[in-house]
Amino acid sequence: DAKTTQPTSMDCAEGRAANLPCNHSTISGNEYVYWYRQIHSQGPQYIIHGLKNNETNEMASLIITEDRKSSTLILPHATLRDTAVYYCIVRSRIGKLTFGTGTRLTIIP
Amino acid sequence: DGGITQSPKYLFRKEGQNVTLSCEQNLNHDAMYWYRQDPGQGLRLIYYSQIVNDFQKGDIAEGYSVSREKKESFPLTVTSAQKNPTAFYLCASSSGLEAGEKLFFGSGTQLSVL
């Protein structure tokens, strides 16, 4: 399974865009990139996922490089409620989630 | 309000005791999963089920058992054979097993050993 590498922690000012990078250099062709976030003692919350193309939804945007070896999650206007641990995940079939180390994002007022 | 409900939120197990964690979903999903999360670590797959009356072992199934008698329900039993059961347990579901189908998670059950 492909593994992911993320920075341990990041800070972002409230109202600014938060850009969270992820490296997944061993990803295979049929594996999707997923982003989830988790607040302490709660279940992970789905944010966005993609295979090759950039994706956008009401929560965030996902930018995947052309070689698919890395991606960036963008929260366009960060709020205090966005403070959480963000996981970049490569998913193959059978629900097998290969979790990275996660990035602890802190939104600063 | 659709979603996945796990109960209880906190559970304590005595030595030699089996305990059962509940997971119910009303999303009409076929696939359901159980994961274990240890402090500071990612999730590890215990069991998964693609359809009613069928389930498969994940990466760390030893000491655990499941059943899938109804589409909505996928209970997990932590048996006395699981020597290190203290962890945060997460149930998830998806419409299918394919990689492009996102998982939805419950709020988790924290299991501790007395």
PDB file of C-alpha atoms in Angstrom:
ATOM      1  CA  ASP A   1       0.000   0.000   0.000  1.00  0.00           C
ATOM      2  CA  ALA A   2       1.172   3.485  -0.802  1.00  0.00           C
ATOM      3  CA  LYS A   3       2.253   5.521   2.214  1.00  0.00           C
ATOM      4  CA  THR A   4       1.845   9.226   2.719  1.00  0.00           C
ATOM      5  CA  THR A   5       4.029  11.900   4.318  1.00  0.00           C
ATOM      6  CA  GLN A   6       2.668  15.104   5.824  1.00  0.00           C
ATOM      7  CA  PRO A   7       4.134  17.903   7.958  1.00  0.00           C
ATOM      8  CA  THR A   8       3.541  17.307  11.646  1.00  0.00           C
ATOM      9  CA  SER A   9       1.928  20.655  12.310  1.00  0.00           C
ATOM     10  CA  MET A  10       0.919  23.928  10.666  1.00  0.00           C
ATOM     11  CA  ASP A  11      -0.567  27.226  11.717  1.00  0.00           C
ATOM     12  CA  CYS A  12      -2.853  29.421   9.675  1.00  0.00           C
ATOM     13  CA  ALA A  13      -4.430  32.788  10.381  1.00  0.00           C
ATOM     14  CA  GLU A  14      -8.211  32.888  10.573  1.00  0.00           C
ATOM     15  CA  GLY A  15      -9.738  33.966   7.272  1.00  0.00           C
ATOM     16  CA  ARG A  16      -6.702  33.014   5.251  1.00  0.00           C
ATOM     17  CA  ALA A  17      -6.343  29.987   2.969  1.00  0.00           C
ATOM     18  CA  ALA A  18      -4.820  26.923   4.598  1.00  0.00           C
ATOM     19  CA  ASN A  19      -2.676  24.830   2.250  1.00  0.00           C
ATOM     20  CA  LEU A  20      -1.862  21.349   3.532  1.00  0.00           C
ATOM     21  CA  PRO A  21       0.685  19.335   1.524  1.00  0.00           C
ATOM     22  CA  CYS A  22       0.947  15.566   1.227  1.00  0.00           C
ATOM     23  CA  ASN A  23       3.523  13.343  -0.435  1.00  0.00           C
ATOM     24  CA  HIS A  24       2.428   9.952  -1.805  1.00  0.00           C
ATOM     25  CA  SER A  25       5.249   9.095  -4.178  1.00  0.00           C
ATOM     26  CA  THR A  26       4.493   5.338  -4.259  1.00  0.00           C
ATOM     27  CA  ILE A  27       0.818   5.672  -5.182  1.00  0.00           C
ATOM     28  CA  SER A  28      -0.409   3.218  -7.791  1.00  0.00           C
ATOM     29  CA  GLY A  29      -2.681   3.916 -10.719  1.00  0.00           C
ATOM     30  CA  ASN A  30      -5.931   2.700  -9.166  1.00  0.00           C
ATOM     31  CA  GLU A  31      -5.499   4.329  -5.759  1.00  0.00           C
ATOM     32  CA  TYR A  32      -7.443   7.410  -4.765  1.00  0.00           C
ATOM     33  CA  VAL A  33      -6.230  10.269  -2.579  1.00  0.00           C
ATOM     34  CA  TYR A  34      -8.609  11.052   0.284  1.00  0.00           C
ATOM     35  CA  TRP A  35      -8.525  13.758   2.921  1.00  0.00           C
ATOM     36  CA  TYR A  36     -10.200  13.367   6.291  1.00  0.00           C
ATOM     37  CA  ARG A  37      -9.944  15.420   9.435  1.00  0.00           C
ATOM     38  CA  GLN A  38     -10.339  14.369  13.033  1.00  0.00           C
ATOM     39  CA  ILE A  39     -11.051  16.313  16.172  1.00  0.00           C
ATOM     40  CA  HIS A  40      -9.920  14.598  19.357  1.00  0.00           C
ATOM     41  CA  SER A  41     -12.083  11.625  20.363  1.00  0.00           C
ATOM     42  CA  GLN A  42     -14.369  11.933  17.355  1.00  0.00           C
ATOM     43  CA  GLY A  43     -14.668   9.952  14.161  1.00  0.00           C
ATOM     44  CA  PRO A  44     -12.826  11.168  11.055  1.00  0.00           C
ATOM     45  CA  GLN A  45     -14.823  13.540   8.884  1.00  0.00           C
ATOM     46  CA  TYR A  46     -14.646  13.167   5.115  1.00  0.00           C
ATOM     47  CA  ILE A  47     -13.413  16.260   3.284  1.00  0.00           C
ATOM     48  CA  ILE A  48     -12.651  15.422  -0.336  1.00  0.00           C
ATOM     49  CA  HIS A  49     -11.112  12.798  -2.611  1.00  0.00           C
ATOM     50  CA  GLY A  50      -9.726  12.482  -6.127  1.00  0.00           C
ATOM     51  CA  LEU A  51      -7.937  10.200  -8.564  1.00  0.00           C
ATOM     52  CA  LYS A  52      -6.188  12.379 -11.145  1.00  0.00           C
ATOM     53  CA  ASN A  53      -8.033  15.639 -11.607  1.00  0.00           C
ATOM     54  CA  ASN A  54      -8.304  18.552  -9.236  1.00  0.00           C
ATOM     55  CA  GLU A  55     -11.504  18.521  -7.209  1.00  0.00           C
ATOM     56  CA  THR A  56     -13.539  21.143  -5.380  1.00  0.00           C
ATOM     57  CA  ASN A  57     -16.517  20.895  -3.065  1.00  0.00           C
ATOM     58  CA  GLU A  58     -18.186  23.080  -0.467  1.00  0.00           C
ATOM     59  CA  MET A  59     -15.465  22.373   2.090  1.00  0.00           C
ATOM     60  CA  ALA A  60     -12.188  22.419   0.207  1.00  0.00           C
ATOM     61  CA  SER A  61     -10.182  22.021  -2.968  1.00  0.00           C
ATOM     62  CA  LEU A  62      -7.800  19.187  -3.795  1.00  0.00           C
ATOM     63  CA  ILE A  63      -4.882  19.795  -6.112  1.00  0.00           C
ATOM     64  CA  ILE A  64      -3.133  16.639  -7.385  1.00  0.00           C
ATOM     65  CA  THR A  65       0.133  16.943  -9.308  1.00  0.00           C
ATOM     66  CA  GLU A  66       0.284  15.538 -12.796  1.00  0.00           C
ATOM     67  CA  ASP A  67       2.549  12.666 -11.746  1.00  0.00           C
ATOM     68  CA  ARG A  68       0.180  12.009  -8.786  1.00  0.00           C
ATOM     69  CA  LYS A  69       3.096  11.850  -6.364  1.00  0.00           C
ATOM     70  CA  SER A  70       1.829  14.687  -4.218  1.00  0.00           C
ATOM     71  CA  SER A  71      -1.277  16.688  -3.472  1.00  0.00           C
ATOM     72  CA  THR A  72      -2.426  19.783  -1.594  1.00  0.00           C
ATOM     73  CA  LEU A  73      -5.618  20.311   0.353  1.00  0.00           C
ATOM     74  CA  ILE A  74      -6.821  23.907   0.329  1.00  0.00           C
ATOM     75  CA  LEU A  75      -9.263  25.301   2.870  1.00  0.00           C
ATOM     76  CA  PRO A  76     -10.091  28.627   1.221  1.00  0.00           C
ATOM     77  CA  HIS A  77     -11.162  30.679   4.237  1.00  0.00           C
ATOM     78  CA  ALA A  78     -10.030  28.986   7.438  1.00  0.00           C
ATOM     79  CA  THR A  79     -12.130  29.380  10.584  1.00  0.00           C
ATOM     80  CA  LEU A  80     -11.411  28.398  14.176  1.00  0.00           C
ATOM     81  CA  ARG A  81     -13.578  25.309  13.696  1.00  0.00           C
ATOM     82  CA  ASP A  82     -11.094  24.048  11.120  1.00  0.00           C
ATOM     83  CA  THR A  83      -8.569  23.336  13.872  1.00  0.00           C
ATOM     84  CA  ALA A  84      -8.069  19.553  13.718  1.00  0.00           C
ATOM     85  CA  VAL A  85      -5.712  16.785  12.632  1.00  0.00           C
ATOM     86  CA  TYR A  86      -5.855  16.362   8.862  1.00  0.00           C
ATOM     87  CA  TYR A  87      -5.088  12.986   7.324  1.00  0.00           C
ATOM     88  CA  CYS A  88      -4.020  12.447   3.756  1.00  0.00           C
ATOM     89  CA  ILE A  89      -4.986   8.914   2.827  1.00  0.00           C
ATOM     90  CA  VAL A  90      -4.373   6.673  -0.131  1.00  0.00           C
ATOM     91  CA  ARG A  91      -7.178   4.207  -0.597  1.00  0.00           C
ATOM     92  CA  SER A  92      -7.152   0.997  -2.528  1.00  0.00           C
ATOM     93  CA  ARG A  93     -10.091  -1.383  -2.682  1.00  0.00           C
ATOM     94  CA  ILE A  94     -11.651  -3.085   0.332  1.00  0.00           C
ATOM     95  CA  GLY A  95     -11.726   0.067   2.449  1.00  0.00           C
ATOM     96  CA  LYS A  96      -8.061  -0.288   3.270  1.00  0.00           C
ATOM     97  CA  LEU A  97      -7.006   3.129   4.474  1.00  0.00           C
ATOM     98  CA  THR A  98      -3.276   3.808   4.573  1.00  0.00           C
ATOM     99  CA  PHE A  99      -2.999   6.708   6.977  1.00  0.00           C
ATOM    100  CA  GLY A 100      -0.181   9.204   6.968  1.00  0.00           C
ATOM    101  CA  THR A 101       1.135  10.859  10.102  1.00  0.00           C
ATOM    102  CA  GLY A 102      -1.466  13.574   9.914  1.00  0.00           C
ATOM    103  CA  THR A 103      -1.007  17.345  10.122  1.00  0.00           C
ATOM    104  CA  ARG A 104      -2.181  19.153  13.230  1.00  0.00           C
ATOM    105  CA  LEU A 105      -3.633  22.365  11.824  1.00  0.00           C
ATOM    106  CA  THR A 106      -4.131  25.232  14.252  1.00  0.00           C
ATOM    107  CA  ILE A 107      -6.151  28.244  13.139  1.00  0.00           C
ATOM    108  CA  ILE A 108      -4.981  31.374  14.895  1.00  0.00           C
ATOM    109  CA  PRO A 109      -7.465  34.180  15.628  1.00  0.00           C
TER     110      PRO A 109
ATOM    111  CA  ASP B   1     -30.817  12.565  10.249  1.00  0.00           C
ATOM    112  CA  GLY B   2     -28.789   9.998   8.305  1.00  0.00           C
ATOM    113  CA  GLY B   3     -25.540   8.637   9.584  1.00  0.00           C
ATOM    114  CA  ILE B   4     -23.678   6.048  11.597  1.00  0.00           C
ATOM    115  CA  THR B   5     -24.368   5.560  15.274  1.00  0.00           C
ATOM    116  CA  GLN B   6     -21.900   3.871  17.585  1.00  0.00           C
ATOM    117  CA  SER B   7     -22.634   2.963  21.169  1.00  0.00           C
ATOM    118  CA  PRO B   8     -21.611   3.211  23.866  1.00  0.00           C
ATOM    119  CA  LYS B   9     -19.258   6.198  23.737  1.00  0.00           C
ATOM    120  CA  TYR B  10     -17.156   4.732  26.565  1.00  0.00           C
ATOM    121  CA  LEU B  11     -16.855   1.060  27.560  1.00  0.00           C
ATOM    122  CA  PHE B  12     -14.885  -0.736  30.228  1.00  0.00           C
ATOM    123  CA  ARG B  13     -13.855  -4.371  30.086  1.00  0.00           C
ATOM    124  CA  LYS B  14     -12.850  -6.625  32.928  1.00  0.00           C
ATOM    125  CA  GLU B  15     -10.282  -9.391  32.574  1.00  0.00           C
ATOM    126  CA  GLY B  16     -11.668 -12.425  30.745  1.00  0.00           C
ATOM    127  CA  GLN B  17     -14.799 -10.605  29.643  1.00  0.00           C
ATOM    128  CA  ASN B  18     -16.233 -10.305  26.162  1.00  0.00           C
ATOM    129  CA  VAL B  19     -17.735  -6.946  25.226  1.00  0.00           C
ATOM    130  CA  THR B  20     -19.784  -5.936  22.201  1.00  0.00           C
ATOM    131  CA  LEU B  21     -19.638  -2.586  20.443  1.00  0.00           C
ATOM    132  CA  SER B  22     -22.689  -1.499  18.505  1.00  0.00           C
ATOM    133  CA  CYS B  23     -22.713   0.096  15.048  1.00  0.00           C
ATOM    134  CA  GLU B  24     -25.894   1.050  13.204  1.00  0.00           C
ATOM    135  CA  GLN B  25     -26.227   2.950   9.920  1.00  0.00           C
ATOM    136  CA  ASN B  26     -29.257   4.325   8.094  1.00  0.00           C
ATOM    137  CA  LEU B  27     -27.402   5.326   4.927  1.00  0.00           C
ATOM    138  CA  ASN B  28     -28.503   2.182   3.060  1.00  0.00           C
ATOM    139  CA  HIS B  29     -24.842   1.281   2.584  1.00  0.00           C
ATOM    140  CA  ASP B  30     -23.850  -2.253   1.652  1.00  0.00           C
ATOM    141  CA  ALA B  31     -20.294  -2.155   3.031  1.00  0.00           C
ATOM    142  CA  MET B  32     -19.371  -1.712   6.683  1.00  0.00           C
ATOM    143  CA  TYR B  33     -16.009  -1.686   8.461  1.00  0.00           C
ATOM    144  CA  TRP B  34     -14.436  -1.750  11.892  1.00  0.00           C
ATOM    145  CA  TYR B  35     -11.187   0.069  12.586  1.00  0.00           C
ATOM    146  CA  ARG B  36      -8.993   0.380  15.642  1.00  0.00           C
ATOM    147  CA  GLN B  37      -7.067   3.569  16.461  1.00  0.00           C
ATOM    148  CA  ASP B  38      -4.296   3.722  19.041  1.00  0.00           C
ATOM    149  CA  PRO B  39      -3.041   7.053  20.419  1.00  0.00           C
ATOM    150  CA  GLY B  40      -1.075   9.046  17.864  1.00  0.00           C
ATOM    151  CA  GLN B  41      -1.531   6.421  15.184  1.00  0.00           C
ATOM    152  CA  GLY B  42      -3.642   5.866  12.106  1.00  0.00           C
ATOM    153  CA  LEU B  43      -6.532   3.477  11.696  1.00  0.00           C
ATOM    154  CA  ARG B  44      -6.083  -0.268  11.276  1.00  0.00           C
ATOM    155  CA  LEU B  45      -8.748  -2.460   9.679  1.00  0.00           C
ATOM    156  CA  ILE B  46     -10.208  -5.203  11.905  1.00  0.00           C
ATOM    157  CA  TYR B  47     -13.105  -6.618   9.867  1.00  0.00           C
ATOM    158  CA  TYR B  48     -15.196  -5.556   6.919  1.00  0.00           C
ATOM    159  CA  SER B  49     -18.454  -6.702   5.371  1.00  0.00           C
ATOM    160  CA  GLN B  50     -19.538  -6.238   1.792  1.00  0.00           C
ATOM    161  CA  ILE B  51     -23.061  -7.577   2.199  1.00  0.00           C
ATOM    162  CA  VAL B  52     -25.415  -9.137   4.721  1.00  0.00           C
ATOM    163  CA  ASN B  53     -24.256 -12.516   6.095  1.00  0.00           C
ATOM    164  CA  ASP B  54     -20.763 -12.011   4.712  1.00  0.00           C
ATOM    165  CA  PHE B  55     -17.663 -10.563   6.365  1.00  0.00           C
ATOM    166  CA  GLN B  56     -13.908 -10.777   5.942  1.00  0.00           C
ATOM    167  CA  LYS B  57     -10.896 -10.386   8.232  1.00  0.00           C
ATOM    168  CA  GLY B  58      -8.843  -7.247   7.990  1.00  0.00           C
ATOM    169  CA  ASP B  59      -5.260  -6.706   9.128  1.00  0.00           C
ATOM    170  CA  ILE B  60      -5.756  -7.247  12.873  1.00  0.00           C
ATOM    171  CA  ALA B  61      -8.749  -9.602  13.278  1.00  0.00           C
ATOM    172  CA  GLU B  62      -7.289 -11.814  16.011  1.00  0.00           C
ATOM    173  CA  GLY B  63      -9.248 -11.513  19.233  1.00  0.00           C
ATOM    174  CA  TYR B  64     -12.274  -9.936  17.543  1.00  0.00           C
ATOM    175  CA  SER B  65     -15.494 -11.275  16.031  1.00  0.00           C
ATOM    176  CA  VAL B  66     -18.353  -9.720  14.040  1.00  0.00           C
ATOM    177  CA  SER B  67     -21.743 -10.548  12.607  1.00  0.00           C
ATOM    178  CA  ARG B  68     -23.814  -9.016   9.823  1.00  0.00           C
ATOM    179  CA  GLU B  69     -27.369 -10.283  10.168  1.00  0.00           C
ATOM    180  CA  LYS B  70     -28.936  -7.030   9.022  1.00  0.00           C
ATOM    181  CA  LYS B  71     -27.822  -4.468   6.474  1.00  0.00           C
ATOM    182  CA  GLU B  72     -28.024  -1.700   9.045  1.00  0.00           C
ATOM    183  CA  SER B  73     -26.037  -3.362  11.808  1.00  0.00           C
ATOM    184  CA  PHE B  74     -22.441  -4.574  12.193  1.00  0.00           C
ATOM    185  CA  PRO B  75     -21.614  -5.276  15.855  1.00  0.00           C
ATOM    186  CA  LEU B  76     -18.041  -5.967  16.958  1.00  0.00           C
ATOM    187  CA  THR B  77     -17.226  -8.294  19.858  1.00  0.00           C
ATOM    188  CA  VAL B  78     -13.904  -7.856  21.602  1.00  0.00           C
ATOM    189  CA  THR B  79     -13.153 -11.265  23.081  1.00  0.00           C
ATOM    190  CA  SER B  80     -10.984 -12.220  26.030  1.00  0.00           C
ATOM    191  CA  ALA B  81      -8.415 -13.444  23.495  1.00  0.00           C
ATOM    192  CA  GLN B  82      -7.628  -9.816  22.610  1.00  0.00           C
ATOM    193  CA  LYS B  83      -4.852  -9.104  25.094  1.00  0.00           C
ATOM    194  CA  ASN B  84      -4.485  -5.402  24.415  1.00  0.00           C
ATOM    195  CA  PRO B  85      -8.013  -4.138  23.763  1.00  0.00           C
ATOM    196  CA  THR B  86      -7.627  -0.582  25.019  1.00  0.00           C
ATOM    197  CA  ALA B  87      -8.140   1.630  21.973  1.00  0.00           C
ATOM    198  CA  PHE B  88     -10.562   3.890  20.146  1.00  0.00           C
ATOM    199  CA  TYR B  89     -12.842   1.833  17.877  1.00  0.00           C
ATOM    200  CA  LEU B  90     -14.376   3.324  14.768  1.00  0.00           C
ATOM    201  CA  CYS B  91     -17.129   1.945  12.584  1.00  0.00           C
ATOM    202  CA  ALA B  92     -17.509   3.098   8.994  1.00  0.00           C
ATOM    203  CA  SER B  93     -19.692   2.407   6.001  1.00  0.00           C
ATOM    204  CA  SER B  94     -19.657   2.998   2.266  1.00  0.00           C
ATOM    205  CA  SER B  95     -21.993   2.216  -0.601  1.00  0.00           C
ATOM    206  CA  GLY B  96     -19.457  -0.344  -1.869  1.00  0.00           C
ATOM    207  CA  LEU B  97     -15.869  -1.537  -1.632  1.00  0.00           C
ATOM    208  CA  GLU B  98     -14.461   0.280  -4.652  1.00  0.00           C
ATOM    209  CA  ALA B  99     -11.663   2.772  -4.023  1.00  0.00           C
ATOM    210  CA  GLY B 100     -13.668   5.718  -5.316  1.00  0.00           C
ATOM    211  CA  GLU B 101     -16.473   5.260  -2.793  1.00  0.00           C
ATOM    212  CA  LYS B 102     -15.929   7.335   0.309  1.00  0.00           C
ATOM    213  CA  LEU B 103     -16.224   6.011   3.829  1.00  0.00           C
ATOM    214  CA  PHE B 104     -18.380   7.633   6.457  1.00  0.00           C
ATOM    215  CA  PHE B 105     -17.330   7.172  10.078  1.00  0.00           C
ATOM    216  CA  GLY B 106     -19.218   6.970  13.331  1.00  0.00           C
ATOM    217  CA  SER B 107     -18.206   8.946  16.413  1.00  0.00           C
ATOM    218  CA  GLY B 108     -16.276   6.061  17.953  1.00  0.00           C
ATOM    219  CA  THR B 109     -16.192   3.977  21.129  1.00  0.00           C
ATOM    220  CA  GLN B 110     -13.344   4.281  23.617  1.00  0.00           C
ATOM    221  CA  LEU B 111     -12.685   0.873  25.178  1.00  0.00           C
ATOM    222  CA  SER B 112     -10.608   0.608  28.330  1.00  0.00           C
ATOM    223  CA  VAL B 113      -9.563  -2.349  30.468  1.00  0.00           C
ATOM    224  CA  LEU B 114     -10.250  -2.258  34.199  1.00  0.00           C
TER     225      LEU B 114
END
